[in-house]
Short mmCIF file of C-alpha atoms in Angstrom, two decimals:
data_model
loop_
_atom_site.label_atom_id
_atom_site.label_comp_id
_atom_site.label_asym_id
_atom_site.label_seq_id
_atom_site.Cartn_x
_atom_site.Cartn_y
_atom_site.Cartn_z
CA UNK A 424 -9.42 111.25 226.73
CA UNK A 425 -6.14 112.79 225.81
CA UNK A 426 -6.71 115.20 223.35
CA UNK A 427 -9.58 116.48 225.44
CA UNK A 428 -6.48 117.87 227.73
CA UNK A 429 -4.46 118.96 224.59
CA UNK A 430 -7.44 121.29 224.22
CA UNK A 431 -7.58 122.80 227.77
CA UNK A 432 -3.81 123.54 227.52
CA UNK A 433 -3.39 124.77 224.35
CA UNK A 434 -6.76 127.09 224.79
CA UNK A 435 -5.42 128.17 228.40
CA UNK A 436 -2.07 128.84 226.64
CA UNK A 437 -3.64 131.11 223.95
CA UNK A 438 -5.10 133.34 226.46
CA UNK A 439 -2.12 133.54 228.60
CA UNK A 440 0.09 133.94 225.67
CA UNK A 441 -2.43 137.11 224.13
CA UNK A 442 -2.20 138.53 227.66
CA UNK A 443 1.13 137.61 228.13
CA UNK A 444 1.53 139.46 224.48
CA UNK A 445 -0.47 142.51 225.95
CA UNK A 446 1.14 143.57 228.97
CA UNK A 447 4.69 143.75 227.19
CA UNK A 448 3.30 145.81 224.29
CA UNK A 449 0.72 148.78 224.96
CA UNK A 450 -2.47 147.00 223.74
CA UNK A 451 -4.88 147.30 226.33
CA UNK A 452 -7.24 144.58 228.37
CA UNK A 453 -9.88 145.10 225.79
CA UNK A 454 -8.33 144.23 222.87
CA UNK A 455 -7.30 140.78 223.56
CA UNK A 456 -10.62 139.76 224.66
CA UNK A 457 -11.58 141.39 221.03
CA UNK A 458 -8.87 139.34 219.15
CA UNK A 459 -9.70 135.84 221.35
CA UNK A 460 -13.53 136.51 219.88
CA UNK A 461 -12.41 136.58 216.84
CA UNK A 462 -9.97 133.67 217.10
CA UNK A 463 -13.12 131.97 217.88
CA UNK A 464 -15.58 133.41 215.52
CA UNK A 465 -13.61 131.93 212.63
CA UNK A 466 -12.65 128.63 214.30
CA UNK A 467 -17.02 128.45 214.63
CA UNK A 468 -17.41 129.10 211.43
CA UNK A 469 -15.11 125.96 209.93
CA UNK A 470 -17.10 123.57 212.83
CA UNK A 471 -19.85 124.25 211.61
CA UNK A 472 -19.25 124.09 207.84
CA UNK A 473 -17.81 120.69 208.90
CA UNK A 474 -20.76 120.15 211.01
CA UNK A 475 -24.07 120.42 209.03
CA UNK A 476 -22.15 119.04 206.35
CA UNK A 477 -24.45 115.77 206.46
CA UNK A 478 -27.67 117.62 208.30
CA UNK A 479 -30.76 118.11 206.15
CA UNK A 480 -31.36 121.87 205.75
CA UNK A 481 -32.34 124.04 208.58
CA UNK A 482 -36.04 124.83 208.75
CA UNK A 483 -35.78 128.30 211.15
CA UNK A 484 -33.90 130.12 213.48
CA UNK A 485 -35.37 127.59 216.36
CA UNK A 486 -33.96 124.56 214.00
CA UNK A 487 -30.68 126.08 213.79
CA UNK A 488 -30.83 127.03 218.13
CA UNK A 489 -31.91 123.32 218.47
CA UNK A 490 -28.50 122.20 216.19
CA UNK A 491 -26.41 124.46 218.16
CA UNK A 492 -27.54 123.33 221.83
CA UNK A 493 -27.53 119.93 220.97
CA UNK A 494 -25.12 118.75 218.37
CA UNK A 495 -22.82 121.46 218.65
CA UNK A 496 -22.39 122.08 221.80
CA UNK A 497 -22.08 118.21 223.06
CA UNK A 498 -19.26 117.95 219.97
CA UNK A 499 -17.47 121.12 221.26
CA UNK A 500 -17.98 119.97 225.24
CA UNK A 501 -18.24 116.38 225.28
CA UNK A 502 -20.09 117.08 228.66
CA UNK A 503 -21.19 120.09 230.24
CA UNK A 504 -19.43 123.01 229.52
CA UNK A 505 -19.29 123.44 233.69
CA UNK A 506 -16.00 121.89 233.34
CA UNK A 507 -13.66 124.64 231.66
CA UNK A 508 -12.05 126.96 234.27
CA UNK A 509 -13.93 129.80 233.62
CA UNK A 510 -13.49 133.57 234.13
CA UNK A 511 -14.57 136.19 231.40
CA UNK A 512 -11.33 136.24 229.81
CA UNK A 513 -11.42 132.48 229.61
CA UNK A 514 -15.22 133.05 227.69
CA UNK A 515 -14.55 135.20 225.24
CA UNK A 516 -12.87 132.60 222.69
CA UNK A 517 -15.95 130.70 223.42
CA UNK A 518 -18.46 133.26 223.11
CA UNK A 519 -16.93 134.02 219.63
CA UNK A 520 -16.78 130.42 218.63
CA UNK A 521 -21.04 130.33 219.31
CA UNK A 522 -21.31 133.35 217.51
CA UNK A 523 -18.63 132.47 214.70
CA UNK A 524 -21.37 129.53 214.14
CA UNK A 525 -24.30 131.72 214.29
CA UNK A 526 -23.27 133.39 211.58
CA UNK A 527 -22.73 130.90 209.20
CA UNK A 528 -25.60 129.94 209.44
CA UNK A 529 -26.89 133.41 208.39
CA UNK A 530 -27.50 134.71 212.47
CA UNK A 531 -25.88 137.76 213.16
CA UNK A 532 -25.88 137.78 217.46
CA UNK A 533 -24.43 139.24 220.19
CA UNK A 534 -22.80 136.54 222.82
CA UNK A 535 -22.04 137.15 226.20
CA UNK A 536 -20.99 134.99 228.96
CA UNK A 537 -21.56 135.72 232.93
CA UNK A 538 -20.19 133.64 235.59
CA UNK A 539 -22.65 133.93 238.74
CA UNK A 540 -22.02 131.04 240.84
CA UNK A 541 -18.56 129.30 240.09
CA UNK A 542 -19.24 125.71 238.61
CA UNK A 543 -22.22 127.53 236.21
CA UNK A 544 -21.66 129.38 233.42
CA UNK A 545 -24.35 131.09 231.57
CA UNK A 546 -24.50 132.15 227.57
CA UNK A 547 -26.85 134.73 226.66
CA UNK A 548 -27.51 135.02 222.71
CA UNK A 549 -28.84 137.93 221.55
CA UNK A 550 -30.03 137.57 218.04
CA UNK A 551 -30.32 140.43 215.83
CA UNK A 552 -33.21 140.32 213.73
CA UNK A 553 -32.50 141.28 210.07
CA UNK B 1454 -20.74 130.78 164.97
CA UNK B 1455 -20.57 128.32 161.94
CA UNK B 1456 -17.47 127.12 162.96
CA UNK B 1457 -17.71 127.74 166.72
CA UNK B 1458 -20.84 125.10 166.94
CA UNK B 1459 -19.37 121.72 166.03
CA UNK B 1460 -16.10 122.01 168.41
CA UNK B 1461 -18.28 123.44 171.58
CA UNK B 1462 -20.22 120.09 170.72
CA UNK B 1463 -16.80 117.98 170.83
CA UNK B 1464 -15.57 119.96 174.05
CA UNK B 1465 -18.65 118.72 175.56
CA UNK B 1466 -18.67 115.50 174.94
CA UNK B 1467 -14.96 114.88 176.09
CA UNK B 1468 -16.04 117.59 179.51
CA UNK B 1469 -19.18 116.06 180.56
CA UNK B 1470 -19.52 118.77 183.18
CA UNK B 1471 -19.22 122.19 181.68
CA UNK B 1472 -19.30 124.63 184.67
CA UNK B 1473 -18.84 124.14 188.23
CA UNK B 1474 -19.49 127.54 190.29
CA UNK B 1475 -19.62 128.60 193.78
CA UNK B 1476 -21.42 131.40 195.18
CA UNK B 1477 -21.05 132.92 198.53
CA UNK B 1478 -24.66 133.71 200.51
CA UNK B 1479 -24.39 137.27 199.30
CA UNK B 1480 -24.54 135.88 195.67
CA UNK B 1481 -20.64 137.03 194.24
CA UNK B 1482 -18.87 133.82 193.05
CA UNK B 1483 -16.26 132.41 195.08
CA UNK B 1484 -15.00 129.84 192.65
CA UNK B 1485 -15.71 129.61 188.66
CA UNK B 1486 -14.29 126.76 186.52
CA UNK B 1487 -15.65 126.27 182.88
CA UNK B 1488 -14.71 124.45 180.10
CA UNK B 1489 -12.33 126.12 177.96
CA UNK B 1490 -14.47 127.49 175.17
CA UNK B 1491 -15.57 131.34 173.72
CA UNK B 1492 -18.74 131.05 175.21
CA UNK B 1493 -17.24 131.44 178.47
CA UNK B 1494 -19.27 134.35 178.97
CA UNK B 1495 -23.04 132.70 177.96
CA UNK B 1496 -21.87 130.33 180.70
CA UNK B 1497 -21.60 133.04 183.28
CA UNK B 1498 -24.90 134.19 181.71
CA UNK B 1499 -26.53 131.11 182.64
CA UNK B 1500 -25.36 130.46 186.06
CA UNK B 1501 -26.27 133.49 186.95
CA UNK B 1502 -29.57 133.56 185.65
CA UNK B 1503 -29.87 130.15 187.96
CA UNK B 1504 -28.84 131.97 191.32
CA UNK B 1505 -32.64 133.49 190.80
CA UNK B 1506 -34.29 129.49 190.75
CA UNK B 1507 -31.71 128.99 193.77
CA UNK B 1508 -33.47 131.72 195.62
CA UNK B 1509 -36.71 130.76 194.98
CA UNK B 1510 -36.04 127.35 195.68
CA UNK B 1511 -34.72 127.66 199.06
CA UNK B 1512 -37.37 130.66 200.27
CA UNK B 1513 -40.05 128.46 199.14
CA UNK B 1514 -39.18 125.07 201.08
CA UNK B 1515 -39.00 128.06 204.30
CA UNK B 1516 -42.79 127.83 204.73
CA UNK B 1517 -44.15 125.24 202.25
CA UNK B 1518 -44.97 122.07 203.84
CA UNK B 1519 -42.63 120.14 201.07
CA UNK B 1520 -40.58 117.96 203.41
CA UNK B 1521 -37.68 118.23 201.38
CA UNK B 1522 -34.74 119.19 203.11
CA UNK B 1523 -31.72 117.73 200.96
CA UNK B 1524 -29.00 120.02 200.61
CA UNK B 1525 -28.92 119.38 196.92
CA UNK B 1526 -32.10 120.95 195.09
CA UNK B 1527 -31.86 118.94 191.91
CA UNK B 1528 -32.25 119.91 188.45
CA UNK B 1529 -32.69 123.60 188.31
CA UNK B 1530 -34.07 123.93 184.33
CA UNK B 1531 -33.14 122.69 181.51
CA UNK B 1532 -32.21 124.57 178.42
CA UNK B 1533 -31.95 123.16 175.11
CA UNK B 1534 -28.23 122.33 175.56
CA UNK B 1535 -27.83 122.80 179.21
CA UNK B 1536 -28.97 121.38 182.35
CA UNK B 1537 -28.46 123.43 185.27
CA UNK B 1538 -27.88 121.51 188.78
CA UNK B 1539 -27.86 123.78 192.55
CA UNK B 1540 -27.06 122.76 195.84
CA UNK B 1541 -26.86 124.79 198.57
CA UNK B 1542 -24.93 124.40 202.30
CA UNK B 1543 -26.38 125.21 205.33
CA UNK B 1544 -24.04 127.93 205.58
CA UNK B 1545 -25.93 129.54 202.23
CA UNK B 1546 -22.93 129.10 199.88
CA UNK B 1547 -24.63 127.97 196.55
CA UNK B 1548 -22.83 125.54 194.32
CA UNK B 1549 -24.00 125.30 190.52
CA UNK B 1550 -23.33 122.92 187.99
CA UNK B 1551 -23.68 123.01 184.22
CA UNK B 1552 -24.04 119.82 182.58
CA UNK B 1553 -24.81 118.90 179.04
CA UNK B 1554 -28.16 118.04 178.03
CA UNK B 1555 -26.76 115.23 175.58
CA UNK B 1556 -24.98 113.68 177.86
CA UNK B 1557 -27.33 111.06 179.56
CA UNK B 1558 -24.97 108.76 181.33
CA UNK B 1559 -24.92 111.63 184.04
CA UNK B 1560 -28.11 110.89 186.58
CA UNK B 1561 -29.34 112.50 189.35
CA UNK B 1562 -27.55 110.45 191.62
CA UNK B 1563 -24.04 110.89 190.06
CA UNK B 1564 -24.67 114.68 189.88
CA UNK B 1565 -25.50 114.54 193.44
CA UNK B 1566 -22.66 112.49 194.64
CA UNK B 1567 -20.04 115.09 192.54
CA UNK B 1568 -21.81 117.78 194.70
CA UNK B 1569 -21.21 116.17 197.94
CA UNK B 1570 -17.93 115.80 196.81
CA UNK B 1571 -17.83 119.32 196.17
CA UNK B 1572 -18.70 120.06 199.30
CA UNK B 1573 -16.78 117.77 201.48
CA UNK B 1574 -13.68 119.72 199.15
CA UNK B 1575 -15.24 123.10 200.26
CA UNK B 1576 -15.66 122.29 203.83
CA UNK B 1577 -11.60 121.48 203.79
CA UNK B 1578 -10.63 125.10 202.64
CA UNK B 1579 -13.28 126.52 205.15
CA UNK B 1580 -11.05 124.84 208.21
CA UNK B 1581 -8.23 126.02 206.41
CA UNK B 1582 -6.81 128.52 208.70
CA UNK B 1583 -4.86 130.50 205.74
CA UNK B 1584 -8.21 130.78 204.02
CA UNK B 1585 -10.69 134.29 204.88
CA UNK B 1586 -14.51 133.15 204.58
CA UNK B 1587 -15.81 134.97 201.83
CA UNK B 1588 -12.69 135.10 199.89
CA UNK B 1589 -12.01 134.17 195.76
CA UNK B 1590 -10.85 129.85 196.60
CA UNK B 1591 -7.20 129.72 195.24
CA UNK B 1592 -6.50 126.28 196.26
CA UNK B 1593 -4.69 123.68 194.09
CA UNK B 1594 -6.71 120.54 195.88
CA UNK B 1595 -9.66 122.32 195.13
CA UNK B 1596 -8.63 122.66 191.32
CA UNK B 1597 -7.72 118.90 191.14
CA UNK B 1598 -10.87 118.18 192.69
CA UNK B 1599 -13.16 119.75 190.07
CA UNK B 1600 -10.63 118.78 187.43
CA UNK B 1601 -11.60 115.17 188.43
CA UNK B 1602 -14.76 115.46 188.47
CA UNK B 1603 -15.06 117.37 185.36
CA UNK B 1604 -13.41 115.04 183.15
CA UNK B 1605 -14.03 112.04 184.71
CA UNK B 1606 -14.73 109.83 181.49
CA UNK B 1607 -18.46 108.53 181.54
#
């Protein structure tokens, strides 16, 4: 589908553009992964107020896991998520959008994203118990 | 008050829906629209008074086995004059409505259409990119949204 690769570029663009943004000014490495995780976190947060819109309400945390793996994710991905080009910068808009969902649903976690063996990607989400 | 009495009782029957509030999860309003009266501030009284039977509602259907997993919670008490109405998002923002008791042309279905309306209005300004999450709603299709629904003539 088209818009699919309207996505890629315009996501790939961001992060080259916040790097590009980076290396003329003195902000460091860190912060644009910082602002891209945040770009994200809010962009999570509308999803999924658009998202459970029509859902019945959430039982527990495990309901609201189950939502995110499977509705959300297949929504956001279409497929797996194997097929972004991934490297950590690449991740960290992503890792905010999980977490930007998260906590709208009233999850506070911490999301992180390693890249062992190229084609795999793996999301770790810490939750923070309350 | 003598004089006060009778024209709250016109307002109400011209505004069949008297107050339409949202509340963030933290419980501080986000968005308050009442009918123009000087009771304003019972109104405020009331909804907040509700946020409590919101609470209670939603911890309750946590571990009770009461399958009921609507969004909207229904009729939240009645009050001589009032009926209070709650609905609550996934995302824990609570909407409340304040409806008059006299007016019976407003049933549960209605009421929870307006707050699915309410909602698909409030879901908008969330993927509005100008808006912050958490912020007072200033938004003009919001307004004309709960004007509608406000007056809409029964």
């Amino acid at each position: 589908m088209a818009d699919e690769a309207l996505f890629l570029l315009l996501h790939n663009e961001m992060v080259a553009g916040l790097y590009r943004a980076a290396e003329q000014g003195e902000g460091e490495n860190g912060r644009c992964t910082t602002k891209l995780e945040s770009m994200g976190f809010r962009v999570g947060q509308g999803l999924i107020e658009r998202f459970t819109k029509d859902t019945a309400r959430f039982k527990d945390e495990l309901d609201i896991m189950k939502f995110i793996c499977k509705d959300f994710w297949t929504t956001v991905f279409k497929k797996q998520i194997d097929n972004l080009r991934t490297n950590h910068q690449y991740l960290a808009f992503t890792c905010g959008l999980i977490r930007g969902g998260l906590s709208n649903l009233g999850i506070k976690s911490i999301v992180t994203a390693e890249v062992s063996s190229m084609p795999a990607c793996k999301f770790q989400v810490m939750i923070q118990k309350m | 008050m003598a004089t006060a009495a009778p024209r709250a009782h016109r307002q109400s029957l011209e505004w069949p829906v008297l107050v339409s509030v949202l509340c963030s999860p933290q419980n501080y309003p986000l968005y308050i629209r009442s009918v123009p009266t000087e009771n304003e501030l019972k109104f405020h009284y009331t909804v907040h008074t509700s946020l409590d039977v919101v609470d209670e509602k939603i911890s309750a259907m946590g571990k009770a086995l009461v399958d009921q997993r609507e969004l909207y919670l229904g009729l939240l008490y009645p009050t001589e004059d009032y009926k209070v109405y709650g609905y609550v998002t996934n995302s824990k923002v609570k909407f409340v409505m304040v409806v008059d008791s006299s007016n019976t042309a407003l049933r549960d279905n209605e009421i929870r259409s307006m707050f699915r309306k309410l909602h698909n209005s409030y879901t908008d300004i969330m993927c509005n990119p100008f808006y912050n999450p958490g912020d007072r709603i200033h938004s003009r299709a919001f307004d004309n949204t709960v004007n509608s629904m406000m007056m809409q003539v029964c």
